[in-house]
Short mmCIF file of C-alpha atoms in Angstrom, two decimals:
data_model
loop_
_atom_site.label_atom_id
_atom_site.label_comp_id
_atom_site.label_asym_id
_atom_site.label_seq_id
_atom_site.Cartn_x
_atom_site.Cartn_y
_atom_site.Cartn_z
CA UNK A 257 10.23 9.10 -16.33
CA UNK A 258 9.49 9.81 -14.81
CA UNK A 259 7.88 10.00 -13.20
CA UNK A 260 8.84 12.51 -13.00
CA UNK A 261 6.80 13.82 -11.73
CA UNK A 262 7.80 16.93 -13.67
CA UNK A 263 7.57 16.94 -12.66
CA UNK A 264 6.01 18.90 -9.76
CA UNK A 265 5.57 21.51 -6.90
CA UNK A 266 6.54 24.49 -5.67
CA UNK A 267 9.83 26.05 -5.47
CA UNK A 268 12.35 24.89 -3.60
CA UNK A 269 15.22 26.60 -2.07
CA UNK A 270 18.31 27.90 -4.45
CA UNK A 271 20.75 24.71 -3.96
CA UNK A 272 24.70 24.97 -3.40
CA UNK A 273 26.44 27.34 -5.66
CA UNK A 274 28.30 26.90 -8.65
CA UNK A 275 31.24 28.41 -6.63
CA UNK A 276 30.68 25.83 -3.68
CA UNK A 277 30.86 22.85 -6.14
CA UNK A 278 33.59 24.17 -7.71
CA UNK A 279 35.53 24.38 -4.43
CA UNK A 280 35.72 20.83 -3.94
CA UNK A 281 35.70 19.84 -7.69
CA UNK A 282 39.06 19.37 -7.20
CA UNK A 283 39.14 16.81 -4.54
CA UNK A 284 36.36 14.72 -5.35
CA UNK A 285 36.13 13.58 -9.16
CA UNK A 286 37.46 10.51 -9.66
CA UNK A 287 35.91 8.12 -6.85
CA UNK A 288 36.79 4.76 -6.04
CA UNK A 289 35.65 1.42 -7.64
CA UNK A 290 35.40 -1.73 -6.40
CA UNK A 291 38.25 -4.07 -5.87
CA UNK A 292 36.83 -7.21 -5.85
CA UNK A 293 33.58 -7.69 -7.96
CA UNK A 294 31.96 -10.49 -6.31
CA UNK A 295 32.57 -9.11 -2.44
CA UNK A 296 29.72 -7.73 -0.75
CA UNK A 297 28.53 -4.47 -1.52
CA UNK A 298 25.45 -2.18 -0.68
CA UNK A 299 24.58 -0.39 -3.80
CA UNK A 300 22.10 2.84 -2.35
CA UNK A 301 19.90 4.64 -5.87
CA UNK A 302 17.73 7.54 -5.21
CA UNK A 303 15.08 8.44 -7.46
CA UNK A 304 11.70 10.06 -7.21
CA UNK A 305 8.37 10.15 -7.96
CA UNK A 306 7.70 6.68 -9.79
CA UNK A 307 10.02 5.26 -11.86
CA UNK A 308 8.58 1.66 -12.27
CA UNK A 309 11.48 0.44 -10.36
CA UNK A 310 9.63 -1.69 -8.13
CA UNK A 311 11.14 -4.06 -4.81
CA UNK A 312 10.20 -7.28 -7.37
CA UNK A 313 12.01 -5.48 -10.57
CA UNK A 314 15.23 -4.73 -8.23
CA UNK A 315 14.80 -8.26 -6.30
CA UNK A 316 16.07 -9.35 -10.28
CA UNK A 317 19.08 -7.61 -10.17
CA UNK A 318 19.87 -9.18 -6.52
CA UNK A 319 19.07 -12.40 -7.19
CA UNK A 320 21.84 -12.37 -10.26
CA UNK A 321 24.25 -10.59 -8.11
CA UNK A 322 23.73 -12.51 -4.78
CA UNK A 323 26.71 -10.08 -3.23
CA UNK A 324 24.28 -6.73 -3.83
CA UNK A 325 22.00 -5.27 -1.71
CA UNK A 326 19.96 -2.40 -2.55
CA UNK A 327 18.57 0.37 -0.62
CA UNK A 328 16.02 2.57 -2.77
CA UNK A 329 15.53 5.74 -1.67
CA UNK A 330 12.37 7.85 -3.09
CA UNK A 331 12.26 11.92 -3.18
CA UNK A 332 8.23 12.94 -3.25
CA UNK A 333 8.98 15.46 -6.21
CA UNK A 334 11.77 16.51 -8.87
CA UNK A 335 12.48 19.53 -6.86
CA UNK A 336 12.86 17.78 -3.75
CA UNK A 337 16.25 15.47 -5.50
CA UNK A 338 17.68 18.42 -7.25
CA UNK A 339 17.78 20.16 -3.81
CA UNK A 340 19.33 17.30 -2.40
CA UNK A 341 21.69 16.18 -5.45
CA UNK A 342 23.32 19.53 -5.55
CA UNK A 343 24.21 20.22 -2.25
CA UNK A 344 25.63 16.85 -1.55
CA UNK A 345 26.89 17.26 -4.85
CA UNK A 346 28.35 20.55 -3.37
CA UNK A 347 29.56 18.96 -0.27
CA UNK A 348 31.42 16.24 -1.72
CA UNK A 349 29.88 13.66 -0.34
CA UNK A 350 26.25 11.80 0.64
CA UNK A 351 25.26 11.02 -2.53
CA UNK A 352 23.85 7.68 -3.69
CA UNK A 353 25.72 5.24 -5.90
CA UNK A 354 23.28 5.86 -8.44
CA UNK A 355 21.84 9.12 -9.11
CA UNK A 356 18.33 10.07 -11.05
CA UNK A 357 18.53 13.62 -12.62
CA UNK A 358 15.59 15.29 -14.43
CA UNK A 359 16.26 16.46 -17.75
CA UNK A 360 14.58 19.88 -16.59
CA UNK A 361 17.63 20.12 -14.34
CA UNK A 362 19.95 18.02 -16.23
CA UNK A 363 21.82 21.17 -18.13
CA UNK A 364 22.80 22.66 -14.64
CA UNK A 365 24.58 19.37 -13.60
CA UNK A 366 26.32 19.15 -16.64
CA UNK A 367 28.29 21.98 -15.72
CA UNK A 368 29.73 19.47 -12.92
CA UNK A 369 30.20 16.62 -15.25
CA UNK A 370 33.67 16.08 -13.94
CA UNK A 371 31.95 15.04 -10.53
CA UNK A 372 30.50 12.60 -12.16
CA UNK A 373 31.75 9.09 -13.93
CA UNK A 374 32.15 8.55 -17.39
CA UNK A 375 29.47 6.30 -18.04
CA UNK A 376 30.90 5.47 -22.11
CA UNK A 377 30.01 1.86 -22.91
CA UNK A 378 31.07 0.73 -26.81
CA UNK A 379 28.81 -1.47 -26.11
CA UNK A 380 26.05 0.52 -25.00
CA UNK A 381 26.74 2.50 -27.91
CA UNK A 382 22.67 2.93 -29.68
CA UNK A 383 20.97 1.55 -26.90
CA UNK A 384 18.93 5.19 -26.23
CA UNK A 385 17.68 7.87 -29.15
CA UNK A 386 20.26 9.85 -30.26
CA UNK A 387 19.09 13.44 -28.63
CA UNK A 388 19.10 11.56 -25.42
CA UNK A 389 22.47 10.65 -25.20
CA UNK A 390 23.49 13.42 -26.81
CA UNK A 391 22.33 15.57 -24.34
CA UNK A 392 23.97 13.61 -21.55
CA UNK A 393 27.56 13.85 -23.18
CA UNK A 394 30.00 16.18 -22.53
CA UNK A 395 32.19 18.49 -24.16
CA UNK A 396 34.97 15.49 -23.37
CA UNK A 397 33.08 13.22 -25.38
CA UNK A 398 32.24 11.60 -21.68
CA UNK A 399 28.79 9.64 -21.39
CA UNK A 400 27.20 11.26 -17.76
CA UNK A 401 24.35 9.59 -17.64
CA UNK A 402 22.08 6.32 -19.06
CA UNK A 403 18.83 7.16 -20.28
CA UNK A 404 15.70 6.24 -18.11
CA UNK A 405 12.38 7.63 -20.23
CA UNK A 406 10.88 9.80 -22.01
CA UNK A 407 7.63 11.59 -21.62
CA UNK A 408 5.25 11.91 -24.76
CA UNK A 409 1.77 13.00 -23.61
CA UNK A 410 -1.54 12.13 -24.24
CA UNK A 411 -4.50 13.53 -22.36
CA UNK A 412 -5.94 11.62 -19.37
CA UNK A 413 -9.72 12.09 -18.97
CA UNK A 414 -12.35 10.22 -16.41
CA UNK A 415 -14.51 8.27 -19.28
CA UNK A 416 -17.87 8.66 -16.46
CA UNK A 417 -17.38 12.42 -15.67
CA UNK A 418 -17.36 13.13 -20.01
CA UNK A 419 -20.57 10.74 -19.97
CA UNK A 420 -22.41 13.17 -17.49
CA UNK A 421 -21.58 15.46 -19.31
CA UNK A 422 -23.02 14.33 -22.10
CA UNK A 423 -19.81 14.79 -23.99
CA UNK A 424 -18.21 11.33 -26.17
CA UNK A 425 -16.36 9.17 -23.42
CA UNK A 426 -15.12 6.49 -26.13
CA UNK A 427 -10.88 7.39 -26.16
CA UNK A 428 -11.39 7.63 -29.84
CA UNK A 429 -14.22 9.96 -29.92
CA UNK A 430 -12.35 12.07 -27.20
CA UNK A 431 -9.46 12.05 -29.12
CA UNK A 432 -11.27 13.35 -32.20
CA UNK A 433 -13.19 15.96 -30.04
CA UNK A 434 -10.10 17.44 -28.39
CA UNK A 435 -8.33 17.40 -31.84
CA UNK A 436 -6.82 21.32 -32.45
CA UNK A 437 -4.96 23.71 -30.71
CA UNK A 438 -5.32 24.83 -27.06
CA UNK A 439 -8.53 26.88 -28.13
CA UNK A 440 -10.17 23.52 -28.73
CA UNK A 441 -9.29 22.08 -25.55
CA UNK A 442 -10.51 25.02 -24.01
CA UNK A 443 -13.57 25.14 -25.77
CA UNK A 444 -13.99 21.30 -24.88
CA UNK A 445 -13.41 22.76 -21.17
CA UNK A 446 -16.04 25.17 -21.26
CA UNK A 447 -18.59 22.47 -23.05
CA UNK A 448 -18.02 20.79 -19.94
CA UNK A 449 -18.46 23.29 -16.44
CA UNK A 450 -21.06 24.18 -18.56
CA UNK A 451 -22.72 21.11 -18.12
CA UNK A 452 -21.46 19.97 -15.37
CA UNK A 453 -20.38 22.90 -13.16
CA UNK A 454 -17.05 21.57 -12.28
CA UNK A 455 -13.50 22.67 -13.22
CA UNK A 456 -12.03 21.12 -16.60
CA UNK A 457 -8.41 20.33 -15.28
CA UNK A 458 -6.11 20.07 -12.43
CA UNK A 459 -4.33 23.35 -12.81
CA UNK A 460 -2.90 26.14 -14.34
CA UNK A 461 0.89 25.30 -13.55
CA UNK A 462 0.25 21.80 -15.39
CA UNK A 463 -1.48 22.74 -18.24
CA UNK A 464 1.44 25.56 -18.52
CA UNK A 465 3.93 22.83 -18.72
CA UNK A 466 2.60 21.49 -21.95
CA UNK A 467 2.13 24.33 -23.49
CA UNK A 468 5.67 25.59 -22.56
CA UNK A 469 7.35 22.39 -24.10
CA UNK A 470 5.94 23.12 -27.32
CA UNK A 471 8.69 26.08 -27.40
CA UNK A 472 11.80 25.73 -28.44
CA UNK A 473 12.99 28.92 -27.23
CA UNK A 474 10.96 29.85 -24.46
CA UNK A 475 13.26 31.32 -21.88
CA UNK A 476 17.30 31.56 -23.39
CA UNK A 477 18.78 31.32 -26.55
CA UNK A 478 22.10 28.89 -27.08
CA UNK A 479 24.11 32.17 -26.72
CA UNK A 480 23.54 32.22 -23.33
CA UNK A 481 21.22 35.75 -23.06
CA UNK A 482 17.91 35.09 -20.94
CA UNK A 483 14.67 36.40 -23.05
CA UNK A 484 11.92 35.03 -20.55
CA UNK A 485 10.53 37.35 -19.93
CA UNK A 486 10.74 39.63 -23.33
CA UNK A 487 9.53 36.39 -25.14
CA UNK A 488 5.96 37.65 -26.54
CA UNK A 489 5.03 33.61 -26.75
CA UNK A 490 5.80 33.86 -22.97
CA UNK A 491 3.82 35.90 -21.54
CA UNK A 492 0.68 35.61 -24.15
CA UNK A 493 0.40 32.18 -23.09
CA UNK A 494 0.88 33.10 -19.52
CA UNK A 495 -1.96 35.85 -19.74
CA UNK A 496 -4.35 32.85 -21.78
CA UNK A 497 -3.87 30.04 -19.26
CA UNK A 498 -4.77 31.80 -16.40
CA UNK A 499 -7.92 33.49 -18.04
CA UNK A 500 -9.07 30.58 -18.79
CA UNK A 501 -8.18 29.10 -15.39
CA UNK A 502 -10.93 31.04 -13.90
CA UNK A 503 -13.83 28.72 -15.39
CA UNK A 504 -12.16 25.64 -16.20
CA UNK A 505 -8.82 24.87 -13.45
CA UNK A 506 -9.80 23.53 -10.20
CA UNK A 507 -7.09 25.57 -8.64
CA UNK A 508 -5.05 22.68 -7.14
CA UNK A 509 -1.10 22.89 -7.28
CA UNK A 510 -0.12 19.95 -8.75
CA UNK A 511 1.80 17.67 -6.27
CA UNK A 512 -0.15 18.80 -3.03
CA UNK A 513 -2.20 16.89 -1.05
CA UNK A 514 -5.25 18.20 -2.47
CA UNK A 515 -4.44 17.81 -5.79
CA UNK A 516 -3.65 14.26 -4.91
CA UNK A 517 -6.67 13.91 -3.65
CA UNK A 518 -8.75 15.31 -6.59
CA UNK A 519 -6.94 12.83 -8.66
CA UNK A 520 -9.26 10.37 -6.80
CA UNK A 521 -12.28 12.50 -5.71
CA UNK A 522 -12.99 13.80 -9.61
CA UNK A 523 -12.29 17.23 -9.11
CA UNK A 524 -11.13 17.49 -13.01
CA UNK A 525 -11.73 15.52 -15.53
CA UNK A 526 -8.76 15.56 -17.81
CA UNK A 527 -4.86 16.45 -17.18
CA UNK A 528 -2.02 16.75 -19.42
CA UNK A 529 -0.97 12.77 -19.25
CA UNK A 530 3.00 11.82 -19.73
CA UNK A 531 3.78 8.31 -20.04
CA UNK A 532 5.44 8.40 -16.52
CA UNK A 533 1.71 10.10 -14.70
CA UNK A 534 0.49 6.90 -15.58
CA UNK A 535 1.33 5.59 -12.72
CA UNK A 536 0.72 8.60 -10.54
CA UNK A 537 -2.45 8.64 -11.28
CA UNK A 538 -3.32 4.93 -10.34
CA UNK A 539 -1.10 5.21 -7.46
CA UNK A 540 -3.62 8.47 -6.11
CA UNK A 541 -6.53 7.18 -7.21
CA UNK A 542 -6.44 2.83 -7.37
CA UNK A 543 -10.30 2.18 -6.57
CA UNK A 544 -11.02 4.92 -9.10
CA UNK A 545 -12.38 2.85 -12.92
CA UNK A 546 -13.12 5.95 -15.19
CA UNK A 547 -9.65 7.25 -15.95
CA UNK A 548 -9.01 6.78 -19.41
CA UNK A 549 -5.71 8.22 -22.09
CA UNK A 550 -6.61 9.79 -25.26
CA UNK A 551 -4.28 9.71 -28.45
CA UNK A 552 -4.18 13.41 -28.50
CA UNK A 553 -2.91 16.43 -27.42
CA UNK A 554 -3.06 20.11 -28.15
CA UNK A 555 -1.34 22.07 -30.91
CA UNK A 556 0.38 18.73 -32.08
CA UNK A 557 2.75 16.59 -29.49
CA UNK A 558 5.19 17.63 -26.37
CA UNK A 559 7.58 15.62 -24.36
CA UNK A 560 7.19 16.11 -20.70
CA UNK A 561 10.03 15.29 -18.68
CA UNK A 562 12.16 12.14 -18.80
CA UNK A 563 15.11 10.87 -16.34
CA UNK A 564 18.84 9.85 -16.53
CA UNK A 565 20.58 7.99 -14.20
CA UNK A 566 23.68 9.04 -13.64
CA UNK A 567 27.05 7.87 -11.05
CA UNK A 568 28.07 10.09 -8.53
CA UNK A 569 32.29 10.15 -8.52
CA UNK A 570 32.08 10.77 -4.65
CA UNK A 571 30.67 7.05 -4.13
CA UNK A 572 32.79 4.36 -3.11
CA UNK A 573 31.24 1.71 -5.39
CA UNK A 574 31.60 3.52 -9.20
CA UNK A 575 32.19 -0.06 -10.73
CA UNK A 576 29.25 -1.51 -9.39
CA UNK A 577 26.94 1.23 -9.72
CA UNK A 578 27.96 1.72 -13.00
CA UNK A 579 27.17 -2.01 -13.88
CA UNK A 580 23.82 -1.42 -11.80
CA UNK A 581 22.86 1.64 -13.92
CA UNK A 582 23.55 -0.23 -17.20
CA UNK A 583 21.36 -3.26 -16.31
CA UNK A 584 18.30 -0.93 -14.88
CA UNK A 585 18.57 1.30 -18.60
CA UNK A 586 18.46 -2.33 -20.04
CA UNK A 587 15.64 -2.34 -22.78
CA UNK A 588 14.25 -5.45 -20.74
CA UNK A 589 14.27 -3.45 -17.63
CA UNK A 590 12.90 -0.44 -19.10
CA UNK A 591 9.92 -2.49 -20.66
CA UNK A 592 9.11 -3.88 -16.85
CA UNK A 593 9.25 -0.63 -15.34
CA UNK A 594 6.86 0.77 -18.40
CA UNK A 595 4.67 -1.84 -17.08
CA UNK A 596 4.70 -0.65 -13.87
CA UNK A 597 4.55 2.56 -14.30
CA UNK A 598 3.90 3.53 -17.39
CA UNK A 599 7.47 5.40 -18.13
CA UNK A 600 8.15 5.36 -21.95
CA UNK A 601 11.35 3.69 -22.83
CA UNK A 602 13.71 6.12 -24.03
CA UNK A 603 15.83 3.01 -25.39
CA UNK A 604 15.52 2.60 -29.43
CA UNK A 605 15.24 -1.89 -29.00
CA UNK A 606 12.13 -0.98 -27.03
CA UNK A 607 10.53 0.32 -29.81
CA UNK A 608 9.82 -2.35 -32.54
CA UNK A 609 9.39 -4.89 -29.40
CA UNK A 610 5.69 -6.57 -29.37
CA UNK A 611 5.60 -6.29 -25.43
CA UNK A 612 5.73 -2.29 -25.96
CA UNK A 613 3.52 -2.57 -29.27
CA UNK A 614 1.01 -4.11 -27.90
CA UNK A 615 0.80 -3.01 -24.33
CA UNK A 616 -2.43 -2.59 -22.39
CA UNK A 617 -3.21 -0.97 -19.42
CA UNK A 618 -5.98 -2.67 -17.37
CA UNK A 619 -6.52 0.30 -14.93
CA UNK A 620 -6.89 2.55 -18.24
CA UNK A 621 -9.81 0.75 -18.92
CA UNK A 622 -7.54 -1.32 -20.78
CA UNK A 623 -5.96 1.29 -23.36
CA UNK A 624 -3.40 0.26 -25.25
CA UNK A 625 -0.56 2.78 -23.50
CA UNK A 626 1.95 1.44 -26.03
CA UNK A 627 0.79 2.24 -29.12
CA UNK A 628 -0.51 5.61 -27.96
CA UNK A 629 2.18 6.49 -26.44
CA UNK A 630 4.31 5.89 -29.45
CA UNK A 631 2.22 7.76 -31.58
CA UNK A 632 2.41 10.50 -29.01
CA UNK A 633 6.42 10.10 -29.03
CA UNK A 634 5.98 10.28 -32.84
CA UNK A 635 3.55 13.81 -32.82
CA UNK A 636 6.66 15.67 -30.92
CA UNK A 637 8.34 17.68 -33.47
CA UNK A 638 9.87 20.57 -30.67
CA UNK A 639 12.91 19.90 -28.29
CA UNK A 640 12.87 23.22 -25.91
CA UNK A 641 16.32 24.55 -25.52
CA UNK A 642 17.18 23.78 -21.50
CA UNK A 643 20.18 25.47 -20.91
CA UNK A 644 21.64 26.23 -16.96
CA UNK A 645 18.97 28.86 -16.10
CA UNK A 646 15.52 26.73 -17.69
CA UNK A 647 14.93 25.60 -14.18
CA UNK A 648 15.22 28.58 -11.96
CA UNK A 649 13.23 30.52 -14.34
CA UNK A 650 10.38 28.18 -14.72
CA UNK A 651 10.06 27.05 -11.49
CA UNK A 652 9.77 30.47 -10.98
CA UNK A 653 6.97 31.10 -13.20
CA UNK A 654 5.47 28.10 -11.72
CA UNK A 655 4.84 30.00 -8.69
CA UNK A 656 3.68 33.01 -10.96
CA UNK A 657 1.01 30.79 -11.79
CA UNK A 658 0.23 29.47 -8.32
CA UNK A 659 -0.11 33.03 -6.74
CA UNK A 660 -2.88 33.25 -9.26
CA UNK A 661 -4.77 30.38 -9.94
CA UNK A 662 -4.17 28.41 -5.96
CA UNK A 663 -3.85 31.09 -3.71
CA UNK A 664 -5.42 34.12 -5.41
CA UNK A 665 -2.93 36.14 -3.41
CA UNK A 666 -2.34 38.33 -6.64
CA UNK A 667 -3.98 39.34 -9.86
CA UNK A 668 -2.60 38.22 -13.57
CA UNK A 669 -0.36 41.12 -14.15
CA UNK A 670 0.96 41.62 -10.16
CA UNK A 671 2.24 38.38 -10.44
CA UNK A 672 3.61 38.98 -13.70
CA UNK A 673 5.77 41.49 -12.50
CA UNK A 674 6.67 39.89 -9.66
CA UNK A 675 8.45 36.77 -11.84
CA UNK A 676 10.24 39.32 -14.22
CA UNK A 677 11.72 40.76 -11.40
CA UNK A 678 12.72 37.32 -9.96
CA UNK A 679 14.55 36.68 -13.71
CA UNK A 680 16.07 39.86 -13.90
CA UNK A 681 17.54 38.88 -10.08
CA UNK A 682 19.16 35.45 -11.76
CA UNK A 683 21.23 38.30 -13.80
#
């Protein structure tokens, strides 16, 4: 998912520490499960951005288990429920029954995995792609979390704003046109403020997250030793996004209020387009018709973002939420919330299933988001190694790129130095 919005804004605040979690490791693991299956019970899940998991889709679940009620809670951005998950996490207490977890930060809460329930079904046992729930398993063998979505991208472009500028608008002449490396999509870019005088994309800090997840080393290697910032990949693509941010970015951080309003206002006229920003999109911009997907993307294929759900040991319903969890990974649930949302199934059923296959999206001018997005899921050929420390240091060089290309508060190489300094401080 997710909707995830990756998925998404500036830094927040270094969350509890590994020593504070451990402290009451001890004590907590191991939560309580219902007694009695069919008494009443209040089942809370916290997710955020969009997940597809609409009041009608959950209404399902309720109606089949008349003793459930639900209370959704929604977190704005991805940093906003890591914050929260780890220091309630920390505390021992707080969190929801179910749990969403970003895969960006997923490798830091495995290191808690013992805080969390064993999720192992044998007869869950192939539901999701096998790097998915391999991922999610610990060195115990113990299943920590079910599987949500994936995020293959595409590239989102407003169909009118390519027709003034006289560039091909059809989604398979765009995809042909933007067909190549970054270059060409830059190139593309400056085809376009040249005709039009407006900025290309949203910003750099988005179009950096595609072009990190093409890398599968980009900031540690599985020994454990950090090379962010002597990576040469690193900081050449660093130095090329923001150059060419000065023409074509329209200088927005992604997630604030202006950049949700330029989703609507046509500030840009493409964006880097996971499965799961589907639904962003139409949820900033619903009266807007020219967004359109393209079946590309450049140098190849990347996987932004994706979701697990996972079951808090602290809660006092681990049974139930458990059984919750399972039905919302469900491939049948995971199709709906596609269709809500647009957040590719990361469960293998999904895959050969018609309603995926031939999915349509009417406020895509009626693309077909399923077969593009499969053929997106099939152009990924890189898995970026996210160990403990991916987050911290990207999020970091997130706001690298923000003191740039937002608030022109520094030049390219001031900030530079700035971010090494912050990964040399994460020792």
């Amino acid at each position: 998912m997710t909707v995830r919005r990756s998925r998404r804004t500036t830094a927040a605040a270094a969350v509890s520490t590994a020593a504070a979690i451990a402290l009451v490791a001890t004590g907590c693991a191991g939560g309580s499960s219902q007694a009695d299956p069919d008494a009443p019970v209040t089942l809370t899940l916290a997710t955020f951005n969009d997940f597809g998991y609409t009041d009608e889709l959950l209404a399902q679940y309720t109606e089949e288990h008349p003793n459930v009620k639900i209370e959704h809670n929604r977190a704005a951005t991805s940093n906003d429920a890591r914050e929260n998950f780890f220091t309630k996490l920390g505390a021992g207490s707080g969190l929801a029954d179910v749990e969403a977890v970003e895969i960006d930060w997923f490798a830091e809460m495995m290191q808690y995995s013992d805080l969390l329930s064993d999720l192992s079904d044998p007869e869950l046992e192939g539901r999701w792609v096998d790097w998915k729930s391999a991922a999610a398993t610990d060195a115990d063998g113990r299943l920590i979390g079910y599987g949500t979505d994936i995020g293959p991208e595409g590239v989102c472009y407003r169909k009118d704003l390519f027709e003034e500028a006289g560039l091909p608008s059809d989604r398979e002449e765009v995809a042909a046109l933007l067909e190549g490396d970054w270059d060409t999509y830059f190139e593309v870019g400056h085809q376009y403020t040249e005709a039009t005088g407006k900025p290309f994309f949203d910003s750099a800090g988005a179009t950096w997250q595609g072009m990190i997840n093409q890398v599968e080393y980009a900031y540690e290697k599985e020994d454990g030793s950090v090379i962010a910032t002597e990576n040469p990949v690193i900081k050449e693509n660093f130095e090329k996004v923001l150059t060419e941010s000065e023409d074509l970015s329209a200088h927005l951080g992604q997630w604030s209020e202006d950049w949700n309003a330029g989703m609507a206002n046509g500030d840009f006229a493409t964006m880097l387009c996971p499965g799961w920003m589907l639904g962003v999109i139409e949820g900033l911009a619903p009266e807007v018709t020219g967004w359109d997907i393209a079946d590309t993307f450049p140098g190849g294929g990347g996987n932004w973002g994706g979701s697990y759900l996972t079951v808090p040991a602290q809660g006092k319903n681990a049974e139930a939420a458990t059984e919750f969890a399972a039905w919302l990974t469900s491939p049948e649930v995971q199709l709906q919330a596609f269709a809500n949302a647009g957040t590719f199934p990361s469960q293998v059923d999904t895959y050969e299933s018609e309603e995926l296959t031939s999915a349509t999206n009417e406020y895509f001018n009626d693309a077909p988001t399923g077969e593009i997005l499969i053929s997106r899921s099939e152009a990924v050929t890189v898995a970026p190694y996210k160990s403990t420390k991916y987050f911290p240091i990207n999020d970091a060089l997130q706001r690298a790129l923000t003191r740039v290309d937002v608030d022109k508060s520094q030049s390219v190489d001031e900030s530079w130095n700035e971010w090494v300094k912050e990964v040399e401080a994460l020792g």
